[in-house]
Coordinates of C-alpha atoms and ligand atoms in Angstrom, one line a residue:
M12 CA -26.8 -0.8 14.8
K13 CA -25.4 2.4 13.0
R14 CA -21.9 3.9 13.8
I15 CA -21.5 7.2 15.1
S16 CA -19.0 8.5 13.0
R17 CA -16.2 11.1 14.3
R18 CA -18.1 13.6 12.0
E19 CA -21.2 12.9 13.1
A20 CA -20.0 12.6 16.8
M21 CA -18.0 16.3 16.4
K22 CA -21.7 18.0 15.2
I23 CA -23.6 16.4 18.1
A24 CA -20.6 17.8 20.3
A25 CA -21.1 21.1 18.7
L26 CA -24.9 21.4 18.8
A27 CA -24.7 20.2 22.6
G28 CA -22.4 23.3 23.3
G29 CA -19.7 21.2 23.8
T30 CA -16.1 22.2 24.4
L31 CA -15.1 20.2 21.2
L32 CA -14.1 23.5 19.1
L33 CA -12.8 21.8 16.2
P34 CA -14.6 24.2 13.3
V35 CA -15.4 21.5 10.9
G36 CA -14.2 21.2 7.8
L37 CA -11.8 24.0 8.2
Q38 CA -8.5 23.4 10.4
Y39 CA -7.2 20.6 12.6
R40 CA -3.7 20.9 13.7
G41 CA -2.9 23.5 11.3
Y42 CA -4.0 21.7 8.3
A43 CA -6.1 23.5 6.0
Q44 CA -9.2 22.1 4.1
R45 CA -8.7 23.1 0.3
A46 CA -10.7 21.0 -2.2
N47 CA -12.9 19.2 0.0
G48 CA -16.2 21.2 -0.7
T49 CA -16.0 21.3 -4.4
V50 CA -17.1 17.3 -4.7
E51 CA -19.7 16.0 -3.1
P52 CA -19.1 12.1 -1.6
F53 CA -20.8 9.6 -3.5
T54 CA -21.1 11.6 -6.4
V55 CA -18.6 10.0 -8.8
P56 CA -18.8 6.7 -10.3
F57 CA -16.4 4.0 -9.4
R58 CA -13.8 2.7 -11.8
T59 CA -11.2 0.3 -11.9
P60 CA -7.6 1.2 -13.3
P61 CA -7.4 -0.7 -17.3
V62 CA -5.5 -4.0 -16.8
L63 CA -2.4 -3.3 -18.9
N64 CA -1.3 -5.7 -22.1
P65 CA 2.2 -6.9 -22.6
T66 CA 3.7 -5.9 -25.5
R67 CA 4.2 -9.6 -26.0
S68 CA 4.6 -12.6 -24.7
D69 CA 7.0 -15.9 -25.0
S70 CA 6.8 -19.3 -23.8
T71 CA 8.1 -18.0 -20.6
T72 CA 8.1 -14.2 -20.4
D73 CA 5.5 -11.5 -20.9
Y74 CA 7.3 -7.8 -21.6
Y75 CA 5.5 -5.0 -20.8
Q76 CA 6.3 -1.6 -21.2
I77 CA 5.4 1.7 -19.2
T78 CA 6.4 5.6 -20.1
M79 CA 6.4 7.4 -16.7
R80 CA 5.2 11.0 -18.0
K81 CA 3.0 14.2 -16.9
A82 CA -0.4 14.7 -17.8
R83 CA -3.5 16.3 -17.0
V84 CA -6.3 13.9 -15.7
E85 CA -9.8 14.7 -14.5
I86 CA -10.0 13.6 -10.8
L87 CA -11.8 16.3 -9.3
P88 CA -15.6 16.8 -11.4
G89 CA -14.9 19.9 -14.5
Q90 CA -11.3 19.9 -13.1
T91 CA -7.6 18.8 -14.4
T92 CA -5.1 17.9 -12.6
E93 CA -1.5 17.7 -13.7
I94 CA 0.5 14.3 -12.5
W95 CA 3.0 12.2 -12.9
G96 CA 1.9 9.0 -14.0
Y97 CA 2.8 5.1 -15.1
N98 CA 1.6 5.8 -18.9
G99 CA 0.1 9.3 -17.6
I100 CA -2.7 7.8 -15.5
F101 CA -3.9 8.1 -12.1
P102 CA -3.3 5.4 -10.7
G103 CA -1.1 3.2 -13.3
P104 CA -2.7 0.4 -15.2
V105 CA -3.0 -2.8 -13.3
I106 CA -0.8 -5.7 -13.7
R107 CA -1.9 -9.1 -13.4
Q108 CA 0.2 -11.9 -13.7
R109 CA 0.5 -15.4 -13.3
R110 CA 2.4 -17.4 -10.8
N111 CA 6.1 -18.4 -12.5
R112 CA 5.5 -16.5 -15.8
V113 CA 8.9 -14.2 -15.5
S114 CA 8.0 -10.6 -16.5
T115 CA 10.2 -7.9 -17.8
L116 CA 8.8 -4.2 -16.8
R117 CA 10.0 -1.6 -19.2
F118 CA 10.1 1.8 -17.1
I119 CA 11.0 5.0 -19.5
N120 CA 11.5 7.9 -17.7
N121 CA 10.3 10.7 -19.3
L122 CA 9.3 13.1 -16.6
D123 CA 12.5 15.8 -15.1
V124 CA 13.3 14.1 -12.0
N125 CA 15.3 10.7 -10.9
T126 CA 12.8 7.7 -10.9
S127 CA 13.3 4.1 -9.2
L128 CA 11.3 1.2 -9.4
H129 CA 9.9 -1.3 -6.4
L130 CA 7.8 -4.1 -7.4
H131 CA 6.6 -3.9 -3.6
G132 CA 6.1 -7.3 -2.4
M133 CA 8.1 -9.3 -5.3
T134 CA 10.9 -10.9 -4.1
S135 CA 13.3 -9.5 -6.5
S136 CA 17.1 -10.0 -7.6
P137 CA 18.9 -6.8 -5.9
Q138 CA 19.4 -4.8 -9.4
Y139 CA 15.8 -5.4 -9.9
D140 CA 14.5 -4.3 -6.6
G141 CA 14.3 -0.8 -6.8
Y142 CA 17.0 0.6 -4.7
A143 CA 16.4 3.7 -3.6
E144 CA 20.0 4.8 -5.3
D145 CA 19.6 3.0 -8.8
F146 CA 18.1 6.3 -10.4
I147 CA 16.4 6.2 -13.9
P148 CA 17.3 9.6 -14.4
P149 CA 15.0 11.6 -17.0
G150 CA 15.4 10.7 -20.1
Y151 CA 16.8 7.0 -19.2
Y152 CA 14.8 3.8 -19.0
K153 CA 15.0 0.3 -17.2
D154 CA 14.4 -3.4 -17.5
Y155 CA 13.0 -4.8 -14.6
V156 CA 13.2 -8.6 -14.8
Y157 CA 10.9 -10.8 -12.0
S158 CA 10.8 -14.5 -11.8
N159 CA 7.0 -14.3 -9.9
N160 CA 8.1 -17.6 -8.9
T161 CA 8.8 -17.5 -4.8
S162 CA 6.1 -16.6 -2.9
A163 CA 2.5 -17.6 -3.5
A164 CA -0.9 -15.4 -5.4
A165 CA -0.8 -12.4 -3.6
N166 CA -1.3 -8.1 -4.4
L167 CA 1.8 -6.6 -5.0
W168 CA 2.1 -3.0 -5.9
Y169 CA 5.2 -1.5 -7.8
H170 CA 5.9 2.2 -7.2
D171 CA 8.3 4.7 -6.7
H172 CA 11.1 4.4 -4.7
A173 CA 14.1 7.4 -5.6
L174 CA 15.9 8.9 -2.7
A175 CA 14.2 11.6 -0.9
Q176 CA 12.4 12.0 -4.1
S177 CA 9.3 8.9 -3.2
S178 CA 6.9 10.7 -1.2
Q179 CA 6.5 13.7 -4.0
N180 CA 6.7 11.1 -6.8
V181 CA 4.2 8.6 -5.0
Y182 CA 2.2 11.5 -4.2
R183 CA 2.1 12.9 -8.2
G184 CA 0.6 9.8 -9.1
L185 CA 3.5 7.1 -9.5
A186 CA 1.5 3.7 -8.1
G187 CA 0.2 1.0 -9.4
M188 CA -1.1 -2.8 -8.5
Y189 CA 0.6 -5.7 -9.8
I190 CA -1.5 -8.8 -9.0
V191 CA 0.2 -12.3 -9.1
Q192 CA -2.3 -15.4 -9.4
D193 CA -1.4 -19.1 -9.6
D194 CA -3.9 -22.4 -10.3
E195 CA -4.7 -23.5 -6.3
E196 CA -5.8 -19.8 -6.0
L197 CA -7.6 -19.7 -9.0
A198 CA -9.6 -23.0 -8.1
L199 CA -10.9 -21.4 -5.1
P200 CA -14.4 -20.7 -5.6
L201 CA -14.2 -17.2 -4.6
P202 CA -15.4 -13.9 -6.5
K203 CA -14.1 -13.9 -10.3
G204 CA -13.3 -11.3 -13.1
N205 CA -16.2 -8.7 -12.7
Y206 CA -16.4 -9.5 -9.2
D207 CA -12.9 -9.3 -8.2
I208 CA -12.4 -5.5 -8.1
P209 CA -8.6 -3.7 -6.9
V210 CA -9.7 -0.9 -4.5
I211 CA -6.6 1.5 -3.9
I212 CA -7.0 4.0 -1.2
Q213 CA -4.6 7.5 -1.8
D214 CA -5.8 11.0 0.1
R215 CA -4.8 13.9 -1.9
Q216 CA -4.7 18.0 -1.3
F217 CA -5.5 19.8 -4.0
A218 CA -5.5 23.9 -4.7
P219 CA -8.4 25.8 -5.9
D220 CA -6.9 25.6 -9.8
G221 CA -7.2 21.7 -9.2
S222 CA -3.0 21.4 -9.3
L223 CA -1.9 18.6 -6.2
I224 CA -1.0 20.5 -2.8
F225 CA 2.3 18.5 -1.9
D226 CA 2.9 20.0 1.6
N227 CA 5.1 17.4 4.0
R228 CA 4.4 20.0 7.1
N229 CA 8.0 20.2 7.7
Q230 CA 9.3 16.4 7.0
T231 CA 6.6 15.0 9.0
S232 CA 3.6 13.8 6.7
V233 CA 1.5 14.8 3.7
M234 CA -2.3 14.6 4.6
G235 CA -5.1 14.5 1.7
D236 CA -8.3 16.1 2.7
V237 CA -9.5 14.4 -0.3
I238 CA -10.0 10.8 -0.6
T239 CA -9.8 8.8 -3.9
V240 CA -10.4 5.4 -4.7
N241 CA -8.9 4.2 -8.2
G242 CA -8.5 7.8 -8.5
V243 CA -12.1 9.0 -8.0
P244 CA -12.8 11.1 -5.1
W245 CA -15.1 9.3 -2.5
P246 CA -16.7 7.1 -5.5
R247 CA -20.2 5.3 -5.9
M248 CA -20.1 2.0 -6.8
Q249 CA -23.6 0.3 -8.0
V250 CA -23.4 -3.8 -7.4
A251 CA -25.3 -6.5 -7.3
N252 CA -26.9 -8.4 -4.4
R253 CA -24.1 -11.0 -4.2
K254 CA -20.2 -11.4 -3.1
Y255 CA -17.3 -9.4 -4.2
R256 CA -14.0 -9.8 -3.8
F257 CA -11.7 -6.2 -2.8
R258 CA -8.3 -6.4 -3.3
V259 CA -7.9 -3.2 -1.0
L260 CA -4.1 -1.4 -0.9
N261 CA -3.6 1.5 1.2
A262 CA -1.0 3.9 -1.1
S263 CA -1.7 6.9 0.4
I264 CA 1.6 8.5 1.9
S265 CA 0.9 9.5 5.0
R266 CA -2.6 8.6 6.3
S267 CA -3.5 5.3 7.7
Y268 CA -7.0 3.9 8.1
R269 CA -9.8 2.0 10.3
L270 CA -12.2 0.2 7.2
A271 CA -15.8 -0.4 8.2
L272 CA -19.1 -0.4 6.9
S273 CA -21.8 1.8 7.9
T274 CA -24.6 -0.8 8.8
G275 CA -22.0 -2.4 11.3
D276 CA -21.9 -5.9 9.8
Q277 CA -18.3 -7.5 9.7
L278 CA -15.6 -7.6 7.0
T279 CA -14.9 -10.9 5.8
V280 CA -11.1 -11.1 5.4
I281 CA -9.2 -13.8 3.4
G282 CA -5.9 -12.3 2.6
T283 CA -3.0 -9.9 3.9
D284 CA -0.2 -8.3 2.4
S285 CA 1.7 -11.8 0.7
G286 CA -1.5 -13.9 -0.2
L287 CA -4.5 -15.7 1.1
M288 CA -5.0 -16.6 4.9
S289 CA -5.3 -20.2 6.2
A290 CA -9.0 -19.5 6.4
P291 CA -11.0 -16.2 6.9
V292 CA -11.2 -13.9 9.5
N293 CA -14.3 -11.8 10.2
T294 CA -13.8 -8.7 11.5
P295 CA -16.0 -5.1 12.3
D296 CA -12.9 -3.5 11.8
I297 CA -9.6 -3.4 9.7
R298 CA -6.7 -1.2 10.5
L299 CA -4.7 -0.4 7.3
A300 CA -1.6 1.5 6.8
M301 CA 0.2 2.7 4.1
G302 CA 2.0 0.1 2.2
E303 CA -0.9 -2.2 3.6
R304 CA -3.3 -4.8 1.3
Y305 CA -6.1 -7.0 2.5
D306 CA -8.0 -9.1 0.6
L307 CA -12.1 -8.9 1.5
I308 CA -14.9 -10.0 0.7
I309 CA -18.3 -8.6 1.2
D310 CA -21.5 -10.1 0.7
F311 CA -24.0 -7.6 -0.3
S312 CA -26.8 -10.7 -1.0
R313 CA -27.7 -9.4 3.1
Y314 CA -29.0 -6.6 1.6
A315 CA -32.5 -5.5 0.1
I316 CA -32.2 -3.5 -3.8
G317 CA -31.8 0.3 -3.1
T318 CA -29.5 -0.1 0.5
R319 CA -26.6 1.7 0.3
V320 CA -23.4 0.6 2.4
E321 CA -20.4 3.0 3.1
L322 CA -17.2 2.1 3.4
Q323 CA -16.0 4.0 5.9
N324 CA -13.2 5.4 7.9
L325 CA -13.2 5.8 11.4
F326 CA -11.0 7.8 13.6
L327 CA -7.6 6.9 14.5
P328 CA -5.0 9.0 16.4
N329 CA -2.8 11.3 15.0
N330 CA -4.4 11.3 11.9
A331 CA -5.1 14.7 10.4
F332 CA -8.9 15.5 10.2
F333 CA -10.9 16.5 7.4
D334 CA -14.5 16.8 6.8
N335 CA -15.6 13.8 4.8
I336 CA -11.8 11.8 5.7
D337 CA -14.5 9.3 7.8
R338 CA -16.1 8.2 4.4
I339 CA -14.2 6.2 1.8
M340 CA -16.7 5.2 -1.0
C341 CA -20.3 3.9 -1.0
F342 CA -22.1 0.6 -2.2
D343 CA -25.3 0.9 -4.3
V344 CA -27.1 -2.3 -4.7
V345 CA -29.2 -1.5 -7.5
R346 CA -29.7 -5.3 -9.1
S347 CA -30.6 -9.1 -8.7
E348 CA -28.0 -11.7 -9.6
T349 CA -27.1 -15.4 -8.7
D350 CA -23.7 -15.8 -6.8
D351 CA -22.5 -18.8 -7.2
S352 CA -19.6 -18.1 -5.1
V353 CA -18.4 -19.4 -2.1
V354 CA -15.7 -18.3 0.5
P355 CA -14.0 -21.6 1.7
N356 CA -13.0 -22.3 5.5
T357 CA -10.1 -23.2 4.0
L358 CA -8.4 -21.1 1.9
R359 CA -4.5 -22.9 1.9
N360 CA -2.2 -24.2 4.5
L361 CA -0.1 -21.6 6.0
E362 CA 3.1 -22.7 7.7
F363 CA 3.7 -20.8 10.6
I364 CA 7.2 -20.2 12.0
P365 CA 7.8 -21.4 15.4
E366 CA 9.4 -19.0 17.9
A367 CA 12.0 -21.3 18.5
A368 CA 13.0 -21.5 14.9
A369 CA 15.0 -17.7 15.4
V370 CA 18.5 -18.0 15.6
R371 CA 18.9 -14.4 16.7
T372 CA 16.3 -11.3 17.7
R373 CA 17.5 -8.0 16.4
D374 CA 15.9 -4.9 17.8
F375 CA 15.3 -1.8 15.6
V376 CA 13.7 1.5 17.5
V377 CA 12.0 3.5 15.5
Q378 CA 12.0 7.6 16.5
Q379 CA 12.1 11.1 15.3
R380 CA 15.7 12.3 16.9
N381 CA 16.2 16.2 18.2
D382 CA 16.8 17.5 14.9
G383 CA 13.5 16.3 13.6
V384 CA 14.9 13.7 11.5
W385 CA 13.8 10.2 11.5
V386 CA 16.0 7.8 12.2
I387 CA 16.0 3.6 13.2
N388 CA 18.5 2.9 16.1
G389 CA 19.6 6.6 15.6
N390 CA 20.3 6.3 12.1
G391 CA 19.0 7.8 8.9
W392 CA 20.4 6.2 5.0
D393 CA 23.6 5.4 4.2
R394 CA 24.3 3.3 1.3
N395 CA 27.3 2.3 2.8
R396 CA 26.5 0.9 6.2
V397 CA 24.2 -2.7 6.7
D398 CA 23.2 -2.7 9.8
A399 CA 21.9 -6.7 9.8
N400 CA 23.6 -9.7 8.0
P401 CA 21.0 -12.9 8.3
Q402 CA 22.7 -15.7 6.5
L403 CA 20.3 -17.2 3.6
E404 CA 17.6 -19.2 4.9
E405 CA 18.2 -18.3 8.6
V406 CA 15.4 -17.1 10.6
E407 CA 15.2 -14.0 12.4
I408 CA 12.8 -11.8 15.0
W409 CA 12.8 -8.7 14.6
T410 CA 11.6 -6.6 17.3
L411 CA 10.0 -3.3 16.2
R412 CA 9.8 -0.6 18.9
N413 CA 7.8 2.8 19.1
T414 CA 7.9 4.6 22.1
A415 CA 6.5 7.5 21.1
N416 CA 3.0 8.2 21.3
V417 CA 2.8 10.7 18.5
S418 CA 3.1 9.1 15.0
F419 CA 2.8 5.6 14.1
H420 CA 5.5 3.9 11.3
P421 CA 4.0 0.9 8.9
M422 CA 7.6 -1.1 9.2
H423 CA 8.6 -2.7 5.3
L424 CA 11.2 -5.3 5.0
H425 CA 12.1 -5.8 1.0
L426 CA 12.5 -9.3 0.1
I427 CA 11.2 -11.6 2.4
D428 CA 7.7 -12.4 4.0
A429 CA 7.1 -12.9 7.7
Q430 CA 4.7 -12.8 10.4
I431 CA 3.9 -11.0 13.8
L432 CA 4.4 -12.7 16.7
D433 CA 2.7 -10.1 18.7
R434 CA 2.5 -6.5 19.6
N435 CA 3.0 -5.2 22.8
G436 CA 3.1 -8.6 24.0
Q437 CA 0.0 -9.5 22.8
P438 CA -1.1 -11.8 20.0
P439 CA -1.6 -9.4 16.7
F440 CA -5.2 -8.4 15.4
P441 CA -6.9 -11.9 13.9
Y442 CA -7.0 -10.5 10.1
E443 CA -3.1 -9.8 10.5
R444 CA -2.2 -13.7 10.9
G445 CA -1.2 -14.7 7.7
W446 CA 2.1 -13.4 5.3
K447 CA 2.8 -10.0 5.7
D448 CA 5.6 -6.8 4.6
V449 CA 4.2 -4.2 6.3
F450 CA 3.8 -4.2 10.1
Y451 CA 1.7 -1.4 11.9
V452 CA 3.8 -0.6 14.4
G453 CA 1.6 1.9 16.1
E454 CA 1.9 4.9 18.9
N455 CA 3.6 3.1 22.4
E456 CA 3.6 -0.4 20.1
T457 CA 6.6 -2.9 20.0
V458 CA 5.7 -5.6 17.0
R459 CA 8.1 -8.7 16.9
V460 CA 8.1 -10.2 13.2
I461 CA 9.1 -13.3 12.5
G462 CA 10.8 -14.1 8.9
R463 CA 13.1 -16.5 6.6
F464 CA 15.5 -14.4 5.0
R465 CA 15.5 -16.4 1.6
S466 CA 15.9 -16.8 -2.4
Y467 CA 18.8 -13.6 -2.8
S468 CA 22.1 -12.8 -1.3
G469 CA 22.9 -9.2 -1.3
K470 CA 21.6 -5.6 0.5
F471 CA 17.7 -5.0 0.5
M472 CA 16.4 -1.8 2.0
Y473 CA 13.9 -2.0 5.1
H474 CA 12.0 1.8 6.0
C475 CA 8.9 3.5 7.6
H476 CA 6.6 3.3 5.1
N477 CA 5.1 7.0 5.5
M478 CA 7.2 8.0 2.4
V479 CA 8.2 11.1 4.1
H480 CA 9.4 9.1 6.8
E481 CA 11.1 7.3 4.6
D482 CA 12.5 10.0 2.4
R483 CA 14.4 11.8 5.5
D484 CA 15.8 8.9 7.1
M485 CA 13.7 5.9 8.3
M486 CA 15.2 3.7 5.9
S487 CA 18.3 1.6 6.1
Q488 CA 19.4 -1.5 4.5
F489 CA 19.9 -5.6 5.6
Q490 CA 22.3 -7.9 3.9
V491 CA 21.6 -11.4 3.6
G492 CA 24.8 -14.3 3.0
R493 CA 27.9 -13.1 2.0
G494 CA 28.1 -10.8 -1.7
G495 CA 25.6 -11.2 -3.7
I496 CA 24.2 -9.1 -6.9
D497 CA 25.5 -5.3 -6.4
P498 CA 22.0 -3.2 -6.2
M499 CA 23.7 -0.7 -8.5
S500 CA 25.0 -3.1 -11.1
A501 CA 22.3 -3.0 -13.9
P502 CA 22.0 0.4 -14.3
A503 CA 19.6 3.0 -16.5
R504 CA 20.3 3.4 -20.0
P505 CA 19.5 6.2 -22.1
L506 CA 17.0 6.7 -24.5
P507 CA 16.0 5.4 -27.0
A508 CA 15.5 2.2 -25.9
P509 CA 15.9 -1.3 -28.7
P510 CA 12.4 -2.8 -29.4
L511 CA 11.5 -4.8 -26.0
Ligands
C2O615 CU1 6.3 -0.3 -1.0 CU2 10.6 -0.1 -0.4 O1 8.2 0.2 -0.6
CU616 CU1 8.7 -3.4 -0.9
CU617 CU1 7.7 6.5 10.1

């Protein structure tokens, strides 16, 4: 069965002389469409970001170096756009690391703004967690060390986290994927190699001259009218009639998506933010907020050669609509291949933390204050204030409450992986039943999550992953245990850097 997209629905309404008066592709809630018309969806070839090689490796550690710099790149066909990129590309290079190998990542700041580097999904020691005030100033560098030994294989991502600046820095390009793999995961007969594909979704808005427009709509959200995947607008991917694994990340600043296939066929979810699920879950669609990752299998053997399958974005409320925003990318089934990959019925043994294990419950109300500032329990960011102090290895339930119906808040906890107990008293979506670090708190939703605070003492941030909200000011911190390493204790150093 073919779905009717919102765009088609609007066209039908217009033809029927309906009262739906949205001029398609022009204005919606004051958002202007700019470069959208200059690129036809599904005409630009799909690609994946390059994989970054270590500069050197020894018996325990791989050493990587990334320079943050301005560059002009082609995003819209035939035009160039100035970005602020990790190694000058959009998005940054993919890092693939093995569990239990140490990564030392050197970040050099050749931009003219402060940056801070956060590896989202990693259990990091406080001084390497990308604390929002632990800046790498222009002309400085910092070496970040990650053990990769706490969580399972998972899709992480690295992105900027500079206080009040992260939405701008990430919008201009500072984001990339970081994949941790381990023996257990690699032993599964899942699609591998050329059939294991990063899919980084980001919306952007461009001026007629190709430059990026950053408009945060009076500190509410940055909405683009061009959907990019791995830096390509609405790409077209040629696939064989076999299974593929897609590591999907929503790296957008403010836009969430509802993913579905144009054929109406189900998506097979095998992993959440923090690694594989216990068993694959089939679902007709997935709600994907900023910062969330889902690992998907799509089996193209269902389709005849010559079939086009679109990855669509079904309508979500409070999400600025432009023409073609309901499309993400397409797959053209162009060749026949044998497929020895299998999606096992059991992917891994997942521990579900029982509610009874929690020693306390904390309440967090996420809202917009009367002065317009986005806050948690009425407060914005204050480096000298701590809002929760779980002890090491304690289990807590955090109730995340959004009492408004005008905005949604993907809430992210640093340091730990957690699980959703319920949303508005109902079980989470079946595809959310794994370890996660971002929790979609939709309009009028109350989400309860349970997690164990472990591996490092110290101060860690939690915040909304709409980076416009995060920047002003929906971010706070918790302190695990007593003491711990000061997040500001390993400051960036001036260039030139010694050899890595
Ligand atoms: Cu992905 Cu604190 O962020
Ligand atoms: Cu994070
Ligand atoms: Cu928010």
